[in-house]
């Protein structure tokens, strides 16, 4: 009896250990939904719309991924995470992919055992202050109280930057973007620091956006992108190339509206490979031929996603800048589909 | 599985189940083995899963540079300090809010518990309402509520600026802002030890004199004018020492600078909100303990004391409360433990306690979830055991001495 007990626990052990490193793709397919870790609320990037449906720049990556893997952009289960809980949620397997404006850093990639699937937004840390303060440069912020989201790279950058410039500050650590905005607007801190995109998105939701200015200093490089657990290369490849498909689609002029048409009429072999009319790229990582076409059709190509959620004319009103295609002088670039 | 054989009777395996002499032992052995297997499985599973994730189990991160700043620290700390020191800063902050919270909660709880038994209808109903309101809303919401009140009801430092400011410092010394309270802070020049030392001696002398006076009163019936003597003992030597040492203790007052008040001491808003919320919430429970304890004292005691001519407040202080303490203290221990553990909600308002430094930023920056959580659990376990042992010691002191 004792032996059987041991044998039973040995089996349970193997199963449990297997589950942690098993093929994420199979899990997602078996489950029928994609579990996506997202920001708990950042206008334009990840926020529920008026109907309670999650939409935004980071959400679109999840939708494209669900469309590529499951054939339906709506089969996504969103898990709102704070800056503090996000990595634990991913490491523990609570989510399959984290698409939550997270900065790609060495230690996160190497030490925290994650794999960054690419960059969907090139960002940098900035400061926002009230116009009444009369500050025009972040270097004038000596002695200021600064609101900051705790558990982020911005927290470390802030400490380093003030130290480098030989000035002091009083940090006010806060758990979420929403709370930080509240404290900042109430004057509980002089400046709010986070990624410049986040500042623009936050300012868009303020009552009088013109009363707040974003200071010119960008004090860090913040390449943001989706990430997955290390050790499942197939799944990392799927996320990476889904993002690349969206970027390549903009490059080649494939949009959500014309993807079907392009698939049949285009003479460009790269477009044909991407859209599955030539070769079978999808089969190489366990998907079907049309995976990229479905991903593009989910919320459009990279440019369409940018324009719809955070681009000029939206409340966030962010220029493409570094996030323009490489052909337009930006950094957005997809390796070839070959 | 072997068992001692009974003399003159052959031991059969089935006796392990059917013989009442062995059955309980058998069940216990099986339970123990199951428990150990379960524990072994948990540990083994953790180890295997860590290996599968490619993670090691290592506390070396505690010695590396933290790199982040903490707004409220009791010991010197900069972003060049180690994660270990950041954890200690957090632990001390937990101690700070726990001690402050237990003190205020006890004072308020005793007061409200007594008021609840007041013969005055309005007072007892108000106390009852307080208990109901604070006990039946989750403490996290109270923390948020106090934080929001402090944020929205107090002025920003900018409101103190200008020729006709909309906010004023209290006595020109204390500034209440929506960032926290700026207060005067003592500046210690050489010789301060003398003054503080003399003051400590004075306190000892006051206590000693009080005992002497009581003993004398009990022995001779003569009542000494204790108040004036005590006041003199407390103040005079300290003033003299201060004069001799050349006023070594002065105060640094906060002054409004470009962005903030500078100088003096600073109590962060998050600490105040957390402290008040935890105290008000726990006080409601303590009030109920106190009420129960007082009601547990037989009515005859009160009546007997009244018959002796004692006034109501003396009845409460001399007769009822000392007896009620025996009933009040054991549940009070668990309220102190609850308050201490609830203080881990500090991160909700950005107070940097152990949960926020070690179990928050450090965990997030180093990715050592398991190690940080184990350390944190160990810390709260030790802290709780410490509090309950102190309180148990106190309980043993006030409990009924059987002679």
XYZ file of C-alpha atoms in Angstrom:
741
model
C 0.000 0.000 0.000
C 2.793 2.341 0.902
C 4.510 1.561 -2.372
C 1.448 2.305 -4.400
C 1.165 5.597 -2.576
C 4.702 6.521 -3.516
C 4.118 5.448 -7.088
C 1.020 7.616 -7.224
C 2.826 10.666 -5.937
C 5.652 10.048 -8.399
C 3.137 10.177 -11.252
C 1.587 13.337 -9.838
C 5.044 14.873 -9.641
C 5.850 14.128 -13.246
C 2.487 15.533 -14.318
C 2.920 18.699 -12.306
C 6.433 19.254 -13.545
C 5.270 18.610 -17.084
C 2.512 21.161 -16.871
C 4.903 23.946 -16.032
C 7.042 23.562 -19.115
C 4.576 21.949 -21.501
C 3.756 23.287 -24.920
C 1.768 26.442 -24.412
C 0.325 26.157 -27.916
C -1.309 22.808 -27.078
C -2.678 24.222 -23.829
C -4.178 27.213 -25.604
C -5.720 25.073 -28.329
C -7.131 22.596 -25.829
C -8.544 25.404 -23.708
C -10.013 27.232 -26.681
C -9.072 30.642 -25.285
C -5.893 32.650 -25.053
C -5.040 34.011 -21.624
C -3.515 37.403 -22.007
C -2.062 39.517 -19.187
C -2.737 43.204 -19.771
C -2.576 46.581 -18.085
C -5.349 47.146 -15.586
C -6.253 50.323 -17.438
C -4.228 52.677 -19.634
C -6.285 54.640 -22.132
C -5.386 53.752 -25.724
C -3.142 50.848 -24.735
C -5.407 48.592 -22.723
C -8.776 49.589 -21.332
C -12.331 48.295 -21.499
C -14.447 50.371 -23.905
C -17.943 51.709 -23.195
C -19.372 48.229 -23.756
C -16.870 46.682 -21.335
C -14.862 45.059 -24.130
C -11.086 45.290 -23.856
C -9.524 47.336 -26.643
C -6.272 49.157 -27.189
C -2.817 49.037 -28.690
C -1.557 46.215 -26.446
C -4.905 44.431 -26.576
C -4.685 44.286 -30.379
C -1.575 42.098 -30.080
C -3.550 39.599 -27.994
C -6.450 39.721 -30.443
C -4.138 39.110 -33.413
C -2.501 36.235 -31.560
C -5.865 34.650 -30.734
C -6.924 35.031 -34.354
C -3.707 33.383 -35.549
C -3.818 30.485 -33.082
C -7.519 29.897 -32.494
C -9.056 31.512 -35.569
C -11.123 33.928 -33.505
C -9.909 37.304 -32.258
C -12.569 37.334 -29.550
C -11.392 34.157 -27.825
C -9.143 36.002 -25.400
C -9.424 35.986 -21.668
C -7.890 39.186 -20.327
C -6.234 39.248 -16.940
C -5.637 42.798 -15.706
C -2.278 42.925 -13.927
C -0.550 45.656 -11.962
C 3.109 46.460 -12.455
C 3.756 44.389 -9.357
C 1.800 41.263 -10.237
C 2.483 41.007 -13.970
C 5.646 38.899 -13.959
C 4.405 36.541 -11.294
C 1.234 36.055 -13.323
C 3.271 35.103 -16.381
C 5.841 32.962 -14.557
C 3.166 31.004 -12.727
C 1.306 30.180 -15.941
C -1.722 32.256 -15.035
C -1.407 33.934 -18.443
C 0.026 32.611 -21.720
C 1.426 35.925 -22.875
C 1.950 39.290 -21.234
C 1.136 42.224 -23.487
C 1.376 45.019 -21.006
C 3.744 47.822 -21.969
C 6.629 46.045 -20.247
C 10.190 47.135 -20.890
C 12.577 44.653 -22.451
C 15.598 44.563 -20.147
C 18.535 42.229 -19.754
C 17.594 40.979 -16.312
C 13.972 40.362 -17.219
C 14.987 38.467 -20.314
C 17.816 36.501 -18.707
C 17.360 36.371 -14.957
C 13.588 36.412 -14.699
C 13.457 33.677 -17.371
C 11.208 35.391 -19.858
C 11.491 35.729 -23.602
C 10.587 39.035 -25.187
C 8.870 38.410 -28.477
C 9.754 41.788 -29.936
C 9.020 45.451 -29.558
C 5.659 46.927 -30.418
C 6.395 50.371 -29.009
C 9.672 52.242 -28.604
C 9.216 54.405 -25.569
C 11.195 56.437 -23.071
C 10.537 57.664 -19.575
C 9.337 61.229 -19.235
C 7.906 63.627 -16.663
C 4.587 65.410 -16.586
C 4.004 68.494 -14.422
C 1.307 71.055 -13.896
C 1.693 74.176 -16.032
C 1.258 76.343 -12.897
C 4.514 74.976 -11.503
C 6.500 76.937 -14.059
C 8.966 74.137 -14.675
C 10.345 73.739 -18.176
C 13.021 71.101 -17.636
C 13.185 67.989 -15.464
C 16.517 69.250 -14.147
C 14.625 71.962 -12.257
C 12.809 69.336 -10.210
C 15.277 69.434 -7.302
C 13.365 68.662 -4.099
C 10.146 67.781 -5.874
C 7.757 65.018 -4.920
C 7.418 62.508 -7.733
C 4.591 59.989 -8.208
C 5.757 56.684 -9.593
C 4.302 53.277 -10.295
C 5.983 50.830 -7.992
C 7.771 47.719 -9.289
C 8.694 49.237 -12.647
C 11.931 50.008 -14.452
C 10.903 53.658 -14.229
C 11.420 53.464 -10.481
C 15.062 52.482 -10.986
C 15.610 54.952 -13.837
C 14.249 57.747 -11.679
C 16.646 56.971 -8.833
C 19.571 56.757 -11.269
C 18.685 59.925 -13.154
C 18.277 62.143 -10.110
C 21.498 60.764 -8.714
C 23.382 61.414 -11.962
C 22.123 64.982 -12.009
C 22.937 65.523 -8.354
C 19.432 66.526 -7.336
C 17.026 65.049 -4.815
C 13.395 64.025 -4.881
C 10.760 62.472 -2.677
C 9.196 59.351 -4.228
C 5.500 58.556 -3.799
C 5.114 54.899 -4.776
C 1.706 53.984 -6.173
C 0.302 50.671 -7.348
C -1.718 51.605 -10.448
C -1.787 54.224 -13.177
C -5.320 55.288 -12.220
C -4.346 55.970 -8.622
C -1.184 57.775 -9.695
C -3.255 60.088 -11.898
C -5.574 60.808 -9.001
C -2.726 61.698 -6.652
C -0.950 63.726 -9.305
C -4.027 65.769 -10.203
C -4.757 66.405 -6.528
C -1.299 67.907 -6.183
C -0.025 65.207 -3.847
C 3.022 65.071 -6.100
C 4.670 67.731 -8.226
C 5.556 65.454 -11.103
C 4.356 62.142 -12.459
C 6.872 59.958 -14.213
C 6.274 56.949 -16.389
C 6.750 56.060 -20.063
C 6.074 59.069 -22.271
C 3.333 57.129 -24.050
C 1.674 56.465 -20.697
C 1.903 60.147 -19.803
C 0.261 61.147 -23.077
C -2.441 58.519 -22.597
C -3.082 59.698 -19.042
C -3.132 63.356 -19.940
C -5.754 62.602 -22.590
C -8.131 61.502 -19.848
C -7.665 64.658 -17.723
C -10.332 67.317 -17.547
C -8.094 70.063 -18.964
C -5.228 68.355 -20.778
C -3.731 71.750 -21.643
C -3.023 72.515 -17.991
C -0.391 69.786 -17.891
C 2.874 69.661 -19.762
C 5.177 66.775 -20.563
C 8.768 67.862 -20.010
C 11.222 67.504 -22.904
C 13.647 65.144 -21.114
C 13.383 61.493 -21.985
C 15.553 59.819 -19.384
C 15.585 56.207 -20.550
C 15.083 53.751 -23.364
C 11.921 51.759 -22.869
C 11.345 49.237 -25.627
C 7.928 47.789 -24.808
C 6.692 44.512 -26.133
C 4.903 41.248 -25.481
C 6.722 38.537 -23.552
C 6.325 34.850 -22.771
C 7.913 32.328 -20.423
C 11.364 31.142 -21.423
C 11.733 27.523 -22.468
C 8.866 27.169 -24.926
C 10.487 28.286 -28.160
C 7.567 27.286 -30.332
C 5.203 29.567 -28.437
C 7.746 32.396 -28.338
C 8.134 32.066 -32.115
C 4.381 32.251 -32.616
C 4.079 35.446 -30.596
C 7.177 36.967 -32.206
C 6.100 36.266 -35.759
C 2.496 37.271 -35.190
C 3.803 40.673 -34.151
C 6.178 40.659 -37.128
C 3.284 39.773 -39.435
C 1.415 42.888 -38.285
C 4.516 45.005 -38.874
C 5.301 43.437 -42.242
C 1.663 43.893 -43.278
C 1.960 47.650 -42.865
C 5.226 47.578 -44.776
C 3.566 45.784 -47.695
C 0.317 47.691 -47.551
C -1.789 44.766 -46.380
C -4.735 45.986 -44.320
C -7.596 44.268 -42.541
C -9.834 45.238 -45.438
C -7.667 44.127 -48.355
C -5.938 41.038 -46.881
C -8.239 38.543 -48.631
C -7.855 40.345 -51.928
C -4.084 40.706 -51.589
C -3.772 36.985 -50.884
C -5.130 36.137 -54.302
C -4.061 39.068 -56.461
C -0.614 40.003 -55.192
C 2.351 39.024 -57.310
C 4.872 39.683 -54.522
C 6.113 36.275 -53.335
C 6.792 37.588 -49.805
C 3.181 38.784 -49.471
C 2.018 35.435 -50.833
C 4.135 33.564 -48.299
C 2.906 35.786 -45.498
C -0.752 35.372 -46.419
C -0.436 31.649 -47.011
C -1.067 31.447 -50.756
C 2.468 30.224 -51.353
C 4.447 27.812 -49.212
C 3.293 26.827 -45.740
C 5.049 28.909 -43.117
C 2.354 28.286 -40.515
C 2.912 24.540 -40.424
C 6.486 25.123 -39.315
C 5.249 26.188 -35.888
C 2.048 24.242 -35.625
C -0.451 26.655 -37.183
C -2.343 26.548 -40.455
C -1.639 28.496 -43.669
C -3.885 31.463 -42.989
C -2.590 32.344 -39.515
C -1.012 35.639 -40.521
C -3.978 36.700 -42.616
C -6.292 36.160 -39.665
C -3.927 38.033 -37.368
C -3.937 41.020 -39.727
C -7.703 40.879 -40.110
C -8.232 40.892 -36.346
C -7.503 44.598 -35.762
C -5.584 45.564 -38.878
C -1.857 45.907 -39.506
C 0.556 47.646 -37.133
C -0.135 51.081 -38.618
C -3.892 50.613 -38.423
C -3.680 49.500 -34.795
C -1.493 52.493 -33.938
C -3.773 54.970 -35.712
C -6.964 53.556 -34.211
C -5.805 53.482 -30.597
C -3.083 56.015 -29.873
C -2.251 57.804 -33.125
C -2.786 61.423 -34.044
C -6.425 62.390 -33.769
C -7.124 59.973 -30.914
C -7.244 61.352 -27.355
C -3.668 60.134 -26.755
C -2.544 61.930 -29.915
C 0.913 60.339 -30.193
C 3.006 60.919 -33.306
C 4.593 57.844 -34.882
C 8.108 59.173 -34.194
C 10.419 56.246 -33.398
C 7.505 53.929 -34.022
C 7.300 54.706 -37.712
C 8.283 51.992 -40.190
C 11.997 51.759 -40.913
C 11.264 53.050 -44.411
C 9.897 56.246 -42.830
C 12.847 56.793 -40.521
C 11.452 54.878 -37.544
C 12.615 51.728 -35.777
C 9.672 49.450 -36.566
C 11.060 46.646 -38.668
C 10.146 43.065 -39.378
C 12.658 40.409 -40.457
C 11.737 38.795 -43.774
C 9.105 36.085 -44.092
C 11.105 33.527 -45.945
C 5.368 -2.352 10.337
C 6.205 -4.199 13.494
C 4.673 -4.008 16.847
C 5.548 -5.428 20.227
C 3.903 -8.805 20.618
C 1.701 -9.422 23.559
C 3.008 -12.303 25.698
C 1.024 -15.481 25.331
C -0.892 -14.250 22.320
C 0.117 -14.513 18.698
C 0.167 -11.204 16.902
C -1.767 -11.157 13.653
C -1.642 -8.309 11.157
C -5.400 -7.898 11.215
C -5.178 -6.957 14.872
C -3.767 -3.603 13.758
C -7.257 -2.710 12.590
C -9.604 -4.859 14.640
C -7.887 -4.756 17.998
C -8.706 -1.554 19.850
C -5.328 -1.744 21.576
C -3.548 -1.131 18.286
C -6.130 0.658 16.175
C -5.444 4.221 17.279
C -1.718 3.694 16.865
C -2.232 2.312 13.374
C -4.365 5.276 12.370
C -1.826 7.726 13.710
C 1.050 6.041 11.899
C -0.900 6.111 8.639
C -1.807 9.758 9.159
C 1.808 10.652 9.885
C 3.077 8.856 6.803
C 0.431 10.541 4.647
C 1.330 13.913 6.023
C 5.024 13.407 5.432
C 4.387 12.160 1.921
C 2.243 15.200 1.190
C 4.924 17.518 2.530
C 7.624 15.706 0.571
C 5.497 15.916 -2.538
C 5.019 19.660 -2.130
C 8.725 20.288 -1.652
C 9.693 17.959 -4.456
C 7.110 19.478 -6.778
C 8.408 22.966 -6.021
C 11.980 21.919 -6.668
C 11.059 20.224 -9.941
C 8.963 23.146 -11.132
C 11.720 25.583 -10.277
C 14.112 23.421 -12.249
C 11.666 23.289 -15.146
C 11.474 27.082 -15.144
C 15.253 27.207 -14.964
C 15.180 29.074 -11.650
C 17.521 28.539 -8.759
C 16.805 28.895 -5.087
C 19.180 31.509 -3.815
C 19.118 34.331 -1.271
C 22.171 36.072 -2.766
C 19.988 38.866 -4.153
C 19.676 40.288 -0.636
C 23.271 41.484 -0.872
C 22.943 43.247 -4.219
C 22.208 46.927 -4.816
C 18.523 47.764 -4.514
C 18.526 50.768 -6.834
C 15.184 52.173 -5.725
C 14.314 54.904 -3.254
C 12.032 54.676 -0.247
C 10.159 57.739 0.945
C 9.829 56.974 4.644
C 12.760 55.295 6.385
C 13.661 54.915 10.031
C 17.288 54.046 9.294
C 19.613 55.637 6.739
C 18.899 54.235 3.305
C 19.764 55.287 -0.229
C 19.283 53.592 -3.563
C 22.864 52.313 -3.246
C 21.895 50.218 -0.225
C 21.248 46.508 -0.605
C 17.957 44.691 -1.043
C 18.569 43.270 2.418
C 18.674 46.756 3.915
C 15.573 47.750 1.953
C 13.862 44.744 3.519
C 14.934 45.908 6.971
C 13.625 49.404 6.233
C 10.319 47.793 5.313
C 10.319 45.592 8.393
C 10.941 48.609 10.639
C 8.140 50.467 8.890
C 5.842 47.521 9.588
C 6.896 47.653 13.250
C 6.258 51.394 13.301
C 2.718 51.228 11.987
C 1.936 48.123 14.044
C 3.073 49.693 17.303
C 1.403 53.044 16.610
C -1.734 51.214 15.499
C -1.910 48.941 18.550
C -1.498 51.922 20.884
C -4.187 54.078 19.291
C -6.539 51.127 18.751
C -6.261 50.167 22.427
C -6.924 53.679 23.696
C -9.865 54.185 21.360
C -11.186 50.677 21.865
C -11.227 50.921 25.661
C -12.849 54.341 25.506
C -15.557 53.295 23.068
C -16.152 49.983 24.832
C -16.815 51.832 28.086
C -18.929 54.483 26.362
C -21.039 51.734 24.855
C -22.103 50.758 28.351
C -22.846 54.332 29.310
C -26.273 54.943 30.846
C -26.523 57.967 28.555
C -28.668 56.797 25.618
C -27.064 59.051 22.991
C -23.491 58.232 23.989
C -24.056 54.485 24.064
C -25.868 54.541 20.725
C -23.100 56.622 19.135
C -20.499 54.166 20.380
C -22.631 51.294 19.116
C -22.927 52.928 15.698
C -19.163 53.422 15.576
C -18.607 49.728 16.256
C -21.112 48.644 13.629
C -19.843 51.001 10.952
C -16.176 50.227 11.372
C -16.511 46.511 11.939
C -18.707 45.820 8.945
C -16.683 47.486 6.211
C -13.494 45.779 4.971
C -10.367 47.388 6.344
C -8.919 47.901 2.866
C -11.807 50.242 2.067
C -11.166 52.175 5.243
C -7.532 52.539 4.258
C -8.570 53.899 0.878
C -11.173 56.138 2.514
C -8.694 57.714 4.928
C -6.181 58.104 2.115
C -8.778 59.780 -0.106
C -9.890 62.058 2.719
C -6.305 63.124 3.378
C -5.715 63.658 -0.349
C -8.808 65.713 -1.019
C -9.427 67.540 2.256
C -5.932 68.842 2.894
C -4.192 71.561 0.852
C -1.256 71.006 -1.476
C 1.999 72.714 -0.398
C 1.395 75.323 -3.121
C -1.641 76.550 -1.154
C 0.728 77.855 1.548
C 2.447 80.132 -0.960
C 1.859 83.763 -1.789
C 0.919 86.901 0.136
C -2.567 85.726 0.877
C -2.257 81.937 1.074
C -5.362 79.765 1.276
C -3.728 77.533 3.887
C -1.873 78.366 7.082
C 0.665 76.477 9.131
C -0.543 75.616 12.625
C 1.340 77.876 15.098
C 3.782 78.457 12.261
C 5.266 75.063 13.051
C 3.113 72.265 11.653
C 2.027 72.077 8.034
C -0.743 69.660 7.162
C -0.603 69.008 3.428
C -1.936 66.380 1.082
C 1.562 64.887 1.006
C 1.816 64.378 4.710
C 2.459 66.279 7.905
C 5.534 68.468 8.226
C 6.455 68.920 11.880
C 9.274 70.524 13.883
C 12.067 68.077 14.564
C 14.606 68.169 17.391
C 18.176 69.003 16.456
C 20.639 67.529 18.922
C 23.791 69.414 19.821
C 26.548 67.878 22.021
C 25.325 67.492 25.586
C 21.824 66.379 24.636
C 22.475 63.019 26.256
C 22.698 64.790 29.603
C 19.283 66.385 29.235
C 17.601 63.234 27.962
C 19.352 61.155 30.637
C 18.249 63.495 33.434
C 14.720 63.441 32.067
C 14.692 59.633 32.043
C 15.956 59.627 35.638
C 13.193 62.085 36.560
C 10.581 59.737 35.142
C 12.039 56.889 37.198
C 12.019 59.140 40.257
C 8.369 60.087 39.678
C 7.357 56.425 39.500
C 9.417 55.577 42.602
C 7.916 58.490 44.509
C 4.407 57.396 43.504
C 5.056 53.947 44.976
C 6.545 55.408 48.110
C 3.578 57.749 48.565
C 1.108 54.921 48.142
C 2.952 52.660 50.545
C 3.031 55.489 53.028
C -0.663 56.183 52.560
C -1.488 52.529 53.085
C 0.715 52.386 56.175
C -0.148 55.685 57.855
C -3.208 56.997 56.067
C -1.402 60.248 55.372
C -1.925 61.595 51.854
C 1.029 63.441 50.333
C 0.477 66.249 47.760
C 1.754 63.888 45.038
C 0.765 65.936 41.986
C 2.927 68.968 42.737
C 5.872 66.921 43.901
C 5.668 64.716 40.821
C 5.390 67.720 38.493
C 8.369 69.341 40.177
C 10.415 66.147 39.991
C 9.597 65.788 36.306
C 10.327 69.322 35.157
C 12.885 70.987 37.420
C 15.972 68.738 37.006
C 15.505 68.600 33.238
C 15.268 72.387 32.948
C 18.354 72.744 35.111
C 20.284 70.242 32.991
C 19.170 72.041 29.844
C 20.431 75.329 31.234
C 23.750 73.812 32.328
C 24.379 72.137 28.971
C 23.536 75.354 27.135
C 20.227 74.374 25.494
C 21.586 71.469 23.437
C 18.179 70.511 22.066
C 16.650 72.893 19.567
C 13.954 72.440 16.949
C 14.183 72.578 13.190
C 10.992 74.002 11.681
C 9.667 73.068 8.244
C 9.857 75.854 5.684
C 8.243 76.072 2.304
C 10.759 75.800 -0.533
C 10.401 75.565 -4.309
C 8.231 72.428 -4.321
C 7.866 71.171 -0.777
C 8.370 72.029 2.820
C 11.958 71.315 3.752
C 13.539 70.855 7.136
C 11.860 69.484 10.217
C 10.312 66.065 10.252
C 7.975 64.557 7.691
C 5.233 62.029 8.323
C 4.057 60.587 5.058
C 0.364 60.737 4.232
C 0.327 57.016 3.531
C 1.549 56.275 7.063
C -1.134 58.483 8.611
C -3.903 57.018 6.465
C -2.802 53.464 7.193
C -2.314 54.119 10.877
C -5.710 55.777 11.343
C -7.575 53.217 9.248
C -6.035 50.234 11.036
C -6.568 51.829 14.455
C -10.181 52.885 13.860
C -11.016 49.491 12.395
C -9.361 47.431 15.115
C -10.685 49.751 17.835
C -14.205 48.616 16.928
C -13.261 45.015 17.718
C -11.382 45.956 20.863
C -14.393 47.989 22.005
C -16.501 44.862 21.778
C -13.886 42.889 23.730
C -13.854 45.567 26.406
C -17.641 45.698 26.606
C -17.780 41.905 26.896
C -15.062 41.931 29.532
C -16.814 44.566 31.610
C -20.143 42.797 31.362
C -18.453 39.594 32.470
C -17.712 41.206 35.830
C -20.551 40.341 38.154
C -23.035 43.155 38.710
C -22.702 42.574 42.423
C -19.158 43.901 42.323
C -20.323 47.263 41.006
C -23.142 47.414 43.487
C -20.871 46.474 46.376
C -18.390 49.172 45.367
C -21.218 51.699 45.091
C -22.427 50.653 48.518
C -18.963 51.459 49.842
C -19.408 54.962 48.509
C -17.036 54.853 45.519
C -17.777 57.233 42.694
C -18.616 55.706 39.263
C -15.246 56.417 37.623
C -13.399 54.996 40.623
C -15.616 51.910 40.495
C -14.627 51.482 36.876
C -10.915 52.063 37.453
C -10.449 50.265 40.744
C -12.999 47.476 40.750
C -14.389 46.628 37.331
C -11.519 47.147 34.882
C -8.873 45.164 36.824
C -11.203 42.185 36.862
C -12.362 42.716 33.299
C -8.752 42.722 32.069
C -8.571 38.982 32.610
C -11.372 38.508 30.133
C -10.258 41.248 27.758
C -6.593 40.415 27.238
C -6.739 37.021 25.496
C -8.961 38.282 22.634
C -6.943 41.507 22.624
C -3.890 39.482 21.599
C -5.628 38.291 18.483
C -6.721 41.851 17.668
C -3.113 43.021 17.889
C -2.113 40.164 15.618
C -4.883 41.072 13.179
C -3.797 44.689 13.100
C -0.198 43.721 12.474
C -1.108 41.353 9.685
C -3.577 43.828 8.185
C -0.750 46.339 7.976
C 0.466 44.328 4.975
C -2.265 46.135 3.024
C 0.058 49.152 3.180
C 0.997 48.866 -0.469
C -2.534 49.966 -1.379
C -1.608 53.490 -0.313
C 2.087 53.231 -1.113
C 3.389 52.891 2.428
C 6.694 51.066 2.214
C 6.301 48.249 4.723
C 7.924 44.820 4.515
C 5.317 43.636 2.036
C 5.946 46.638 -0.219
C 9.758 46.536 -0.178
C 10.726 42.880 0.220
C 7.508 41.389 -1.140
C 6.925 44.164 -3.679
C 9.675 46.100 -5.350
C 12.529 43.744 -4.466
C 10.535 40.713 -5.562
C 9.583 42.454 -8.769
C 13.065 43.681 -9.639
C 14.853 40.425 -8.816
C 12.150 37.922 -9.783
C 12.754 35.896 -6.609
C 9.107 35.260 -5.795
C 9.585 32.122 -3.733
C 12.495 33.406 -1.674
C 10.836 36.754 -0.989
C 7.534 35.173 -0.031
C 9.230 32.685 2.290
C 11.167 35.479 3.979
C 8.023 37.560 4.281
C 6.022 34.698 5.747
C 8.841 33.958 8.156
C 8.918 37.606 9.203
C 5.186 37.854 9.869
C 5.269 34.528 11.690
C 8.065 35.676 13.984
C 6.447 39.063 14.543
C 3.112 37.476 15.421
C 4.715 34.983 17.785
C 6.615 37.838 19.395
C 3.468 39.884 19.955
C 1.547 36.960 21.354
C 4.363 35.978 23.704
C 4.595 39.531 25.042
C 0.856 39.664 25.510
C 0.755 36.211 27.096
C 3.383 37.346 29.550
C 1.259 40.380 30.368
C -1.830 38.212 30.643
C -0.042 35.966 33.126
C 0.805 39.050 35.180
C -2.740 40.371 35.457
C -4.506 37.044 35.644
C -6.059 35.863 38.856
C -3.317 34.866 41.279
C -4.354 31.736 43.038
C -2.796 31.458 46.411
